[in-house]
Short mmCIF file of C-alpha atoms in Angstrom, two decimals:
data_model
loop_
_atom_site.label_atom_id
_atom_site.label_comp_id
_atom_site.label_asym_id
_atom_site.label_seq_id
_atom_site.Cartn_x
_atom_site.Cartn_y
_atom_site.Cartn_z
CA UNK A 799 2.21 -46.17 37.74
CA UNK A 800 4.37 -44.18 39.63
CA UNK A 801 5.42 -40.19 39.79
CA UNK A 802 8.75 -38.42 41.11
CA UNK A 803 8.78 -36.61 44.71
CA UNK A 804 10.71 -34.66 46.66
CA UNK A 805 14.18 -34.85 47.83
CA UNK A 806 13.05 -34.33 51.45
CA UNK A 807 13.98 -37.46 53.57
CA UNK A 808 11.20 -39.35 55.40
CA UNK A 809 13.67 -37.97 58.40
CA UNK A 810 13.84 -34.69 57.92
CA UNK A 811 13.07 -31.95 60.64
CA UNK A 812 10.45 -30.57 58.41
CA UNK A 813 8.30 -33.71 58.51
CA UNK A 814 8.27 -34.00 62.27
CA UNK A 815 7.43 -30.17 62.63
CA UNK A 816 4.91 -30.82 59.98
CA UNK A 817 3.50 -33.62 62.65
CA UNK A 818 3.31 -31.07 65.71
CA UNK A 819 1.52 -28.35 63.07
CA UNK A 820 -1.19 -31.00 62.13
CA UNK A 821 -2.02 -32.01 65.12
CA UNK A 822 -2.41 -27.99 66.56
CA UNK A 823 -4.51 -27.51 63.72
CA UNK A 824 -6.74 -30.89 64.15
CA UNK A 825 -7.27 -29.88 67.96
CA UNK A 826 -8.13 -25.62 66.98
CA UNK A 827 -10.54 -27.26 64.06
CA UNK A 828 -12.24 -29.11 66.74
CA UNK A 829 -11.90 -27.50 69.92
CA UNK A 830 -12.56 -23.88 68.95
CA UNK A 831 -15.96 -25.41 67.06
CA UNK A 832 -17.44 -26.63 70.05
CA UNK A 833 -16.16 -23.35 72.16
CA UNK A 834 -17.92 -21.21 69.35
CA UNK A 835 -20.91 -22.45 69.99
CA UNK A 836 -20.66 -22.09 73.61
CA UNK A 837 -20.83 -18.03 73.09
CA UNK A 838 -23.50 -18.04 70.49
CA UNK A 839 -25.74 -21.07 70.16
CA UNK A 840 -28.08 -20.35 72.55
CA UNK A 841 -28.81 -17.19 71.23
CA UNK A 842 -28.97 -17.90 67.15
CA UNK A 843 -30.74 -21.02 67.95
CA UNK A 844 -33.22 -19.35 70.35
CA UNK A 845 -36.72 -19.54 69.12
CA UNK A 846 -37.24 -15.71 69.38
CA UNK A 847 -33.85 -15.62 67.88
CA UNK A 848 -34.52 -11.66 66.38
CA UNK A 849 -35.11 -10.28 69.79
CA UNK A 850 -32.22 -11.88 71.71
CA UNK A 851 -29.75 -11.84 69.12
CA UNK A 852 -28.75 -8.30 68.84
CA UNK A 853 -28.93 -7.50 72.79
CA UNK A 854 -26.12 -10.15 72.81
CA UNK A 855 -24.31 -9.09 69.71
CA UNK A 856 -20.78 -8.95 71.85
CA UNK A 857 -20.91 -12.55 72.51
CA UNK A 858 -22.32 -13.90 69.40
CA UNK A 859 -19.60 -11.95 67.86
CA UNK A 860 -17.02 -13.30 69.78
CA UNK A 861 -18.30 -17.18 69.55
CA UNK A 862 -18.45 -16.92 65.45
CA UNK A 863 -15.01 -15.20 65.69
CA UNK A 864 -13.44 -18.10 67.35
CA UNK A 865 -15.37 -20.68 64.70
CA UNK A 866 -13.82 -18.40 62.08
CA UNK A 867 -10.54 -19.53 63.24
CA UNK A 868 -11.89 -23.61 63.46
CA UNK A 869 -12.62 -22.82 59.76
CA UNK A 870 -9.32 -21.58 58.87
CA UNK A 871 -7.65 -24.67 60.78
CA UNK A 872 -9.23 -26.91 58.18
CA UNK A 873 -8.09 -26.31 54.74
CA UNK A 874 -4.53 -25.88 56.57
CA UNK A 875 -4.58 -29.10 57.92
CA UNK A 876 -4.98 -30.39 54.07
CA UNK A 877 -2.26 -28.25 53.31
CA UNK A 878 0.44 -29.26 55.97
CA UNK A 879 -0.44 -32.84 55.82
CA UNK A 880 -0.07 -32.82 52.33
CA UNK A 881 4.03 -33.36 52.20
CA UNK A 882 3.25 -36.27 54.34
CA UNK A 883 0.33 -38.05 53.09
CA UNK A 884 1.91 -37.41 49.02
CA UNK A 885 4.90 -40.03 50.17
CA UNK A 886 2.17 -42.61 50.39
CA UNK A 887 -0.51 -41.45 47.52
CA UNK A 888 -0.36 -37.36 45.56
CA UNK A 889 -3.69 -38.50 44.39
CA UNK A 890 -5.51 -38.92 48.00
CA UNK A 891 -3.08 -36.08 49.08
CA UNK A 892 -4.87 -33.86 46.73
CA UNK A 893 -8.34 -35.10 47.25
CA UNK A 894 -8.08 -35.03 51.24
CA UNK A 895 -7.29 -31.15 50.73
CA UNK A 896 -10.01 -30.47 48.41
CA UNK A 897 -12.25 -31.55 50.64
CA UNK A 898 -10.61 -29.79 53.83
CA UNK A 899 -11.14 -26.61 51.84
CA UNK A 900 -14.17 -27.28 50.56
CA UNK A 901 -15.14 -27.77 53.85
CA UNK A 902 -13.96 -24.09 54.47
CA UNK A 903 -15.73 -22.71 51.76
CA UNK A 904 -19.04 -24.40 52.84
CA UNK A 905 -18.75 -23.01 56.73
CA UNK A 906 -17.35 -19.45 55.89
CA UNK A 907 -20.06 -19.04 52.62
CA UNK A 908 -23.40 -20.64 54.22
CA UNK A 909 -23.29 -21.34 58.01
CA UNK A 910 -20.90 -18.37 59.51
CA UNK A 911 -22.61 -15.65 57.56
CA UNK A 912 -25.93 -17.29 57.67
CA UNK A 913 -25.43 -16.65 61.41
CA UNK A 914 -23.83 -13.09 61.15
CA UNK A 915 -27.10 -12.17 58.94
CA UNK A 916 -28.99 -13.80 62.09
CA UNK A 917 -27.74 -10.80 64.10
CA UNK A 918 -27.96 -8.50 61.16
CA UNK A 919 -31.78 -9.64 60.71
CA UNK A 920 -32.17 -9.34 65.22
CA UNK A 921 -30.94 -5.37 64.63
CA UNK A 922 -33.34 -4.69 61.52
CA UNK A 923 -35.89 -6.04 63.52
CA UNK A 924 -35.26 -3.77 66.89
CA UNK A 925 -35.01 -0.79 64.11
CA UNK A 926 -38.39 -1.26 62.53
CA UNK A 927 -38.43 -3.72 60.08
CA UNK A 928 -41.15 -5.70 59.05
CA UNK A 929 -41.64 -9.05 61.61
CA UNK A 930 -43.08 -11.20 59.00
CA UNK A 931 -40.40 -10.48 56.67
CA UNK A 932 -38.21 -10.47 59.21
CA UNK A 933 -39.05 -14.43 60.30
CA UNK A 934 -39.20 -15.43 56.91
CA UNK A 935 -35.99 -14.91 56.35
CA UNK A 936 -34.79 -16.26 59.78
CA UNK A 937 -36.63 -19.35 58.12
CA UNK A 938 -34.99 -19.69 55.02
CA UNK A 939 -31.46 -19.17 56.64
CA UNK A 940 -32.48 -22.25 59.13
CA UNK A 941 -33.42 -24.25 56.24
CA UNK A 942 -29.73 -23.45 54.47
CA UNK A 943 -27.83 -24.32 57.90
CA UNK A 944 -29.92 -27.79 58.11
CA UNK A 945 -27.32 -28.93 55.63
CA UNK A 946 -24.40 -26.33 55.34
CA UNK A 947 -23.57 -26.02 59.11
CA UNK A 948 -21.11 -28.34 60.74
CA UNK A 949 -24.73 -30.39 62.04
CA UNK A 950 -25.74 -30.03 58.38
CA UNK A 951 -26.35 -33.18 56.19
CA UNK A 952 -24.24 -31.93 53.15
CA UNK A 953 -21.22 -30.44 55.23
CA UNK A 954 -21.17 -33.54 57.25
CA UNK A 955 -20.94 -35.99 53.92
CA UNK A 956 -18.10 -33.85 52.39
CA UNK A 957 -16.62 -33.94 56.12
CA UNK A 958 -16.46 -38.13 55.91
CA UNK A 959 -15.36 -38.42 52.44
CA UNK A 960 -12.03 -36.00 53.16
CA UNK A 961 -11.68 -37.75 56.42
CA UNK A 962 -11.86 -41.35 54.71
CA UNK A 963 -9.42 -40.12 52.35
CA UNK A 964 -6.91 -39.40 55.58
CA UNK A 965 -7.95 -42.85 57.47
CA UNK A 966 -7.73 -44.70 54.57
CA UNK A 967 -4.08 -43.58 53.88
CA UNK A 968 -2.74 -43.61 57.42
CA UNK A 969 -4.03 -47.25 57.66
CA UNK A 970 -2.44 -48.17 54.81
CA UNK A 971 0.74 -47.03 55.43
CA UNK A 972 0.98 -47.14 59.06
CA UNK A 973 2.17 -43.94 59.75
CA UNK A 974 0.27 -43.81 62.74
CA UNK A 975 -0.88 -47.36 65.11
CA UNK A 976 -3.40 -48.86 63.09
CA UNK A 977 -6.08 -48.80 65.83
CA UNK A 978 -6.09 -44.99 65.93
CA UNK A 979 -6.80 -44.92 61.84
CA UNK A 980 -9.24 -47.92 62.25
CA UNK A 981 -11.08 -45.99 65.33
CA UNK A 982 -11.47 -43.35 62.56
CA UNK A 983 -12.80 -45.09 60.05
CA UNK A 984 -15.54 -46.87 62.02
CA UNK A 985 -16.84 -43.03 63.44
CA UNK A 986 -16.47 -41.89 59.73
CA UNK A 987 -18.71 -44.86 58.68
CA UNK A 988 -21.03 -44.39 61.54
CA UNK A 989 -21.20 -40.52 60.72
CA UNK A 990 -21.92 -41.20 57.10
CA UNK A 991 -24.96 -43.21 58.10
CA UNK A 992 -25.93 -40.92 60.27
CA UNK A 993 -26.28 -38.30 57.56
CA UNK A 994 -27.59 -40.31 54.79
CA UNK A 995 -30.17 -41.33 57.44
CA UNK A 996 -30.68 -37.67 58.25
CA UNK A 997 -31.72 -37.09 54.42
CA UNK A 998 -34.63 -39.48 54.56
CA UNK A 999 -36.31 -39.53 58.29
CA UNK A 1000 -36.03 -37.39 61.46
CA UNK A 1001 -33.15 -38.35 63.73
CA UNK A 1002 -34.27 -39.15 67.45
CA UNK A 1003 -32.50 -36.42 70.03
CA UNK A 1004 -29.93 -38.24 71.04
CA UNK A 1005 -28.39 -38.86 67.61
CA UNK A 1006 -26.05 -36.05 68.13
CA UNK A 1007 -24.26 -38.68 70.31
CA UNK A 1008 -23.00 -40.43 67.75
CA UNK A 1009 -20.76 -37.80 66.77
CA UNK A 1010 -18.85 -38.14 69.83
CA UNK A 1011 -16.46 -40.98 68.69
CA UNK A 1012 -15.00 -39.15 65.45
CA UNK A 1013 -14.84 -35.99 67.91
CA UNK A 1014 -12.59 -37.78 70.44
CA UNK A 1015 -10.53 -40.01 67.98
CA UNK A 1016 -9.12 -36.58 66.37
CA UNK A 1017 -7.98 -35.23 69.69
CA UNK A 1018 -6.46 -38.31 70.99
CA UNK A 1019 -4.88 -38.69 67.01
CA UNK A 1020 -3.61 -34.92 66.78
CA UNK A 1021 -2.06 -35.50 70.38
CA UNK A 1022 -0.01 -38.50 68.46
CA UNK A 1023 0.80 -36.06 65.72
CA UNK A 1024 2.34 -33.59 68.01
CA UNK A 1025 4.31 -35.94 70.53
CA UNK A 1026 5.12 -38.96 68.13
CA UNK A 1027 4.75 -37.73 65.14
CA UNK A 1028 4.69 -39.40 61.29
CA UNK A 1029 6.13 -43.39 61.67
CA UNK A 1030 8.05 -42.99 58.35
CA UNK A 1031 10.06 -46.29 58.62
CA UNK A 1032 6.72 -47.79 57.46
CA UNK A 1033 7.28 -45.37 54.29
CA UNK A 1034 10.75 -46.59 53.73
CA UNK A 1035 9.99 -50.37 54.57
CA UNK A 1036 7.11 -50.66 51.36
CA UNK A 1037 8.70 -47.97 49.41
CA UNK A 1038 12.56 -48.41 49.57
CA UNK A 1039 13.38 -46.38 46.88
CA UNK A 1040 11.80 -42.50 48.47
CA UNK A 1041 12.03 -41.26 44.85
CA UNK A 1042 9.17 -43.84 43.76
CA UNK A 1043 5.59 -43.52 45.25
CA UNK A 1044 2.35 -44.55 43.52
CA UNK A 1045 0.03 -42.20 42.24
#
C-alpha cells in the first residue's frame, strides 16, 4: 500500500536545516535533563526533603526550569523529524511523535509538578502545617515519580517504544550509518529490560549505569544530525519514484 507525499525534494534546504534542528533538540532533551537535576536533586531527593526544600527554593526553581525546557525539546523533536522520517514510513512518523509527546505530557503532568508541589509541601511545612500530613504526601508524590519521572518504570517504557520507532526507521533506511541506529537499538533493548526488570524486583545501585549507552548514542547521533545531516540518496535509491512511500 502506498500514500502520496510532499513535493519537497529529498535535497531540499529545508531537510538539511531540519537535520541541524533535530539534533539541537536531541542534545537540549538530554543535556538540560541531567543539568536540571544538578540544581535540584539533592534537595527534592533529600530525606528531610520539607525542611531543605524551601530554604533552597531559588535553585530548585531554576534546575526544574531548565528540565521544563528538556521537556519541551521532546515532542519537538517528533515534530521536526517528522518530514524526514514520513519519506520512509507516515505510520512510524506518527507513532514516534505520539510517543515524544506523550513523553511530554507524562514529565510536565506527574514528575515536574510532583516536584514543584515538593517545594510547595517544604513552605506549608515551615508555615505550620501538619508534619504527618505533610510526609504523607511527600510519600505518595515519591510513589507517583517511581514510575512517571524520567528514572520512572512507565516513562522509561513509553521512552523505548518512541525511540524503537526512530532506530528502527533510520536502520532501515540508512539515513544515518547503520552502526549509530544499531548502537541505539541495543541501549533501547537493554533499557527496556531494565524497566520491565524494575517492575518485578529491586534493581542493585549500580543499575543506573546502564542508562549510560542510550545517553551517549543520542549525543554522538544528534552531533551527526547537525554536521551531516539526513543521507537521503538511500531514500531515492529504494524509493525512486519520491511521490511513492509505504505507509
Amino acid at each position: 500500500m502506498s500514500v502520496q507525499t510532499t513535493t519537497v525534494q529529498l535535497d531540499d534546504p529545508h531537510m538539511r536545516r531540519a537535520g541541524v534542528i533535530v539534533g539541537v533538540l536531541f542534545i537540549i532533551a538530554t543535556a538540560f535533563l541531567f543539568l536540571g537535576e544538578m540544581f535540584y536533586k539533592q534537595f527534592l531527593d533529600a530525606p528531610d526533603v520539607l525542611r531543605v526544600a524551601a530554604q533552597n527554593k531559588p535553585v530548585i526553581v531554576l534546575g526544574l526550569t531548565i528540565e521544563l525546557i528538556c521537556i519541551l525539546a521532546m515532542p519537538l523533536i517528533g515534530a521536526f523529524i517528522y518530514p524526514v522520517l514520513s519519506h520512509v514510513s507516515v505510520g512510524l512518523a506518527l507513532t514516534y511523535f505520539f510517543f515524544r509527546a506523550l513523553e511530554g505530557v507524562i514529565l510536565v503532568s506527574v514528575a515536574l509538578t510532583n516536584k514543584f508541589s515538593l517545594l510547595s509541601l517544604s513552605e506549608a511545612q515551615l508555615a505550620g502545617a501538619d508534619p504527618a500530613l505533610a510526609e504523607a504526601a511527600v510519600m505518595l508524590i515519591r510513589a507517583q515519580n517511581a514510575w512517571g519521572d524520567t528514572a520512572g518504570m512507565l516513562y522509561n517504557i513509553i521512552f523505548a517504544l518512541g525511540a524503537l520507532c526512530l532506530y528502527g526507521t533510520l536502520f532501515h533506511a540508512r539515513l544515518i550509518p547503520r552502526w549509530i541506529s544499531l548502537w541505539g537499538l541495543i541501549a533501547i533493548a537493554v533499557l527496556l529490560g531494565i524497566a520491565g526488570t524494575a517492575m518485578l524486583i529491586p534493581l542493585p545501585p549500580w543499575a543506573p549505569i546502564l542508562i549510560v549507552p542510550i545517553a551517549v548514542q543520542e549525543m554522538l547521533m544528534a552531533l551527526w544530525f547537525i554536521f551531516h545531516g539526513f543521507d537521503f540518496q538511500a531514500i531515492a535509491h529504494e524509493y525512486p519514484d519520491p511521490t511513492e512511500i509505504p505507509s
